[in-house]
Amino acid sequence: MSKKAAEHHKKAAEHAAHVARHHGEAAKHHEAGHHEKAAHHAHTAMGHAFHARGHAEEAAKAHAEEHGKK
């Protein structure tokens, strides 16, 4: 696998971990009735999900460039 693709996979994984953490925080705050804090974490999680998907797409492109049509 290309170094470029590997880096994008790593970044996608990092963002996915942030997604999980922020959703966990959102759940905790929601259960406590702190809805503004819950909304903040949920919104932040969505931002990380957006970035994770972008890195996953870039990894796929890099892989296709390296192993695609010859």
CSV table of C-alpha atoms in Angstrom, one decimal:
chain,number,residue,atom,x,y,z
A,1,MET,CA,0.0,0.0,0.0
A,2,SER,CA,1.3,3.4,-0.8
A,3,LYS,CA,2.5,5.7,2.0
A,4,LYS,CA,-0.1,8.3,0.9
A,5,ALA,CA,-3.0,5.8,1.3
A,6,ALA,CA,-1.7,4.5,4.6
A,7,GLU,CA,-1.5,8.1,6.0
A,8,HIS,CA,-5.1,8.7,4.9
A,9,HIS,CA,-6.2,5.5,6.6
A,10,LYS,CA,-4.5,6.5,9.8
A,11,LYS,CA,-6.1,9.9,9.8
A,12,ALA,CA,-9.5,8.3,9.1
A,13,ALA,CA,-9.0,6.0,12.1
A,14,GLU,CA,-8.0,8.9,14.3
A,15,HIS,CA,-11.1,10.9,13.3
A,16,ALA,CA,-13.3,7.8,13.8
A,17,ALA,CA,-11.9,7.6,17.4
A,18,HIS,CA,-12.9,11.2,18.0
A,19,VAL,CA,-16.3,10.5,16.6
A,20,ALA,CA,-16.8,7.7,19.2
A,21,ARG,CA,-15.5,9.8,22.1
A,22,HIS,CA,-17.7,12.8,21.3
A,23,HIS,CA,-20.8,10.7,20.9
A,24,GLY,CA,-20.0,9.1,24.2
A,25,GLU,CA,-19.7,12.6,25.8
A,26,ALA,CA,-23.0,13.6,24.1
A,27,ALA,CA,-24.8,10.7,25.6
A,28,LYS,CA,-23.4,11.4,29.0
A,29,HIS,CA,-24.4,15.0,28.9
A,30,HIS,CA,-27.8,14.2,27.5
A,31,GLU,CA,-28.5,11.8,30.3
A,32,ALA,CA,-27.6,14.5,32.8
A,33,GLY,CA,-29.9,16.9,31.2
A,34,HIS,CA,-27.1,19.1,29.9
A,35,HIS,CA,-28.6,19.4,26.4
A,36,GLU,CA,-26.4,22.3,25.2
A,37,LYS,CA,-23.2,20.4,26.0
A,38,ALA,CA,-24.7,17.3,24.4
A,39,ALA,CA,-25.5,19.2,21.3
A,40,HIS,CA,-21.9,20.6,21.2
A,41,HIS,CA,-20.4,17.1,21.4
A,42,ALA,CA,-22.8,15.7,18.8
A,43,HIS,CA,-22.0,18.5,16.4
A,44,THR,CA,-18.3,18.0,16.9
A,45,ALA,CA,-18.7,14.3,16.3
A,46,MET,CA,-20.3,15.0,13.0
A,47,GLY,CA,-17.4,17.2,12.0
A,48,HIS,CA,-15.0,14.4,12.8
A,49,ALA,CA,-17.1,12.0,10.8
A,50,PHE,CA,-17.0,14.3,7.8
A,51,HIS,CA,-13.2,14.4,8.0
A,52,ALA,CA,-12.9,10.7,8.5
A,53,ARG,CA,-15.0,10.0,5.4
A,54,GLY,CA,-12.8,12.5,3.4
A,55,HIS,CA,-9.6,10.7,4.5
A,56,ALA,CA,-11.2,7.3,3.6
A,57,GLU,CA,-12.0,8.6,0.1
A,58,GLU,CA,-8.5,10.0,-0.3
A,59,ALA,CA,-7.1,6.6,0.7
A,60,ALA,CA,-9.3,4.9,-1.8
A,61,LYS,CA,-8.1,7.3,-4.5
A,62,ALA,CA,-4.5,6.8,-3.6
A,63,HIS,CA,-4.9,3.0,-3.7
A,64,ALA,CA,-6.6,3.2,-7.1
A,65,GLU,CA,-3.8,5.4,-8.5
A,66,GLU,CA,-1.2,2.9,-7.4
A,67,HIS,CA,-3.1,-0.3,-8.4
A,68,GLY,CA,-5.7,0.9,-10.9
A,69,LYS,CA,-5.5,0.7,-14.7
A,70,LYS,CA,-2.2,-0.3,-16.1
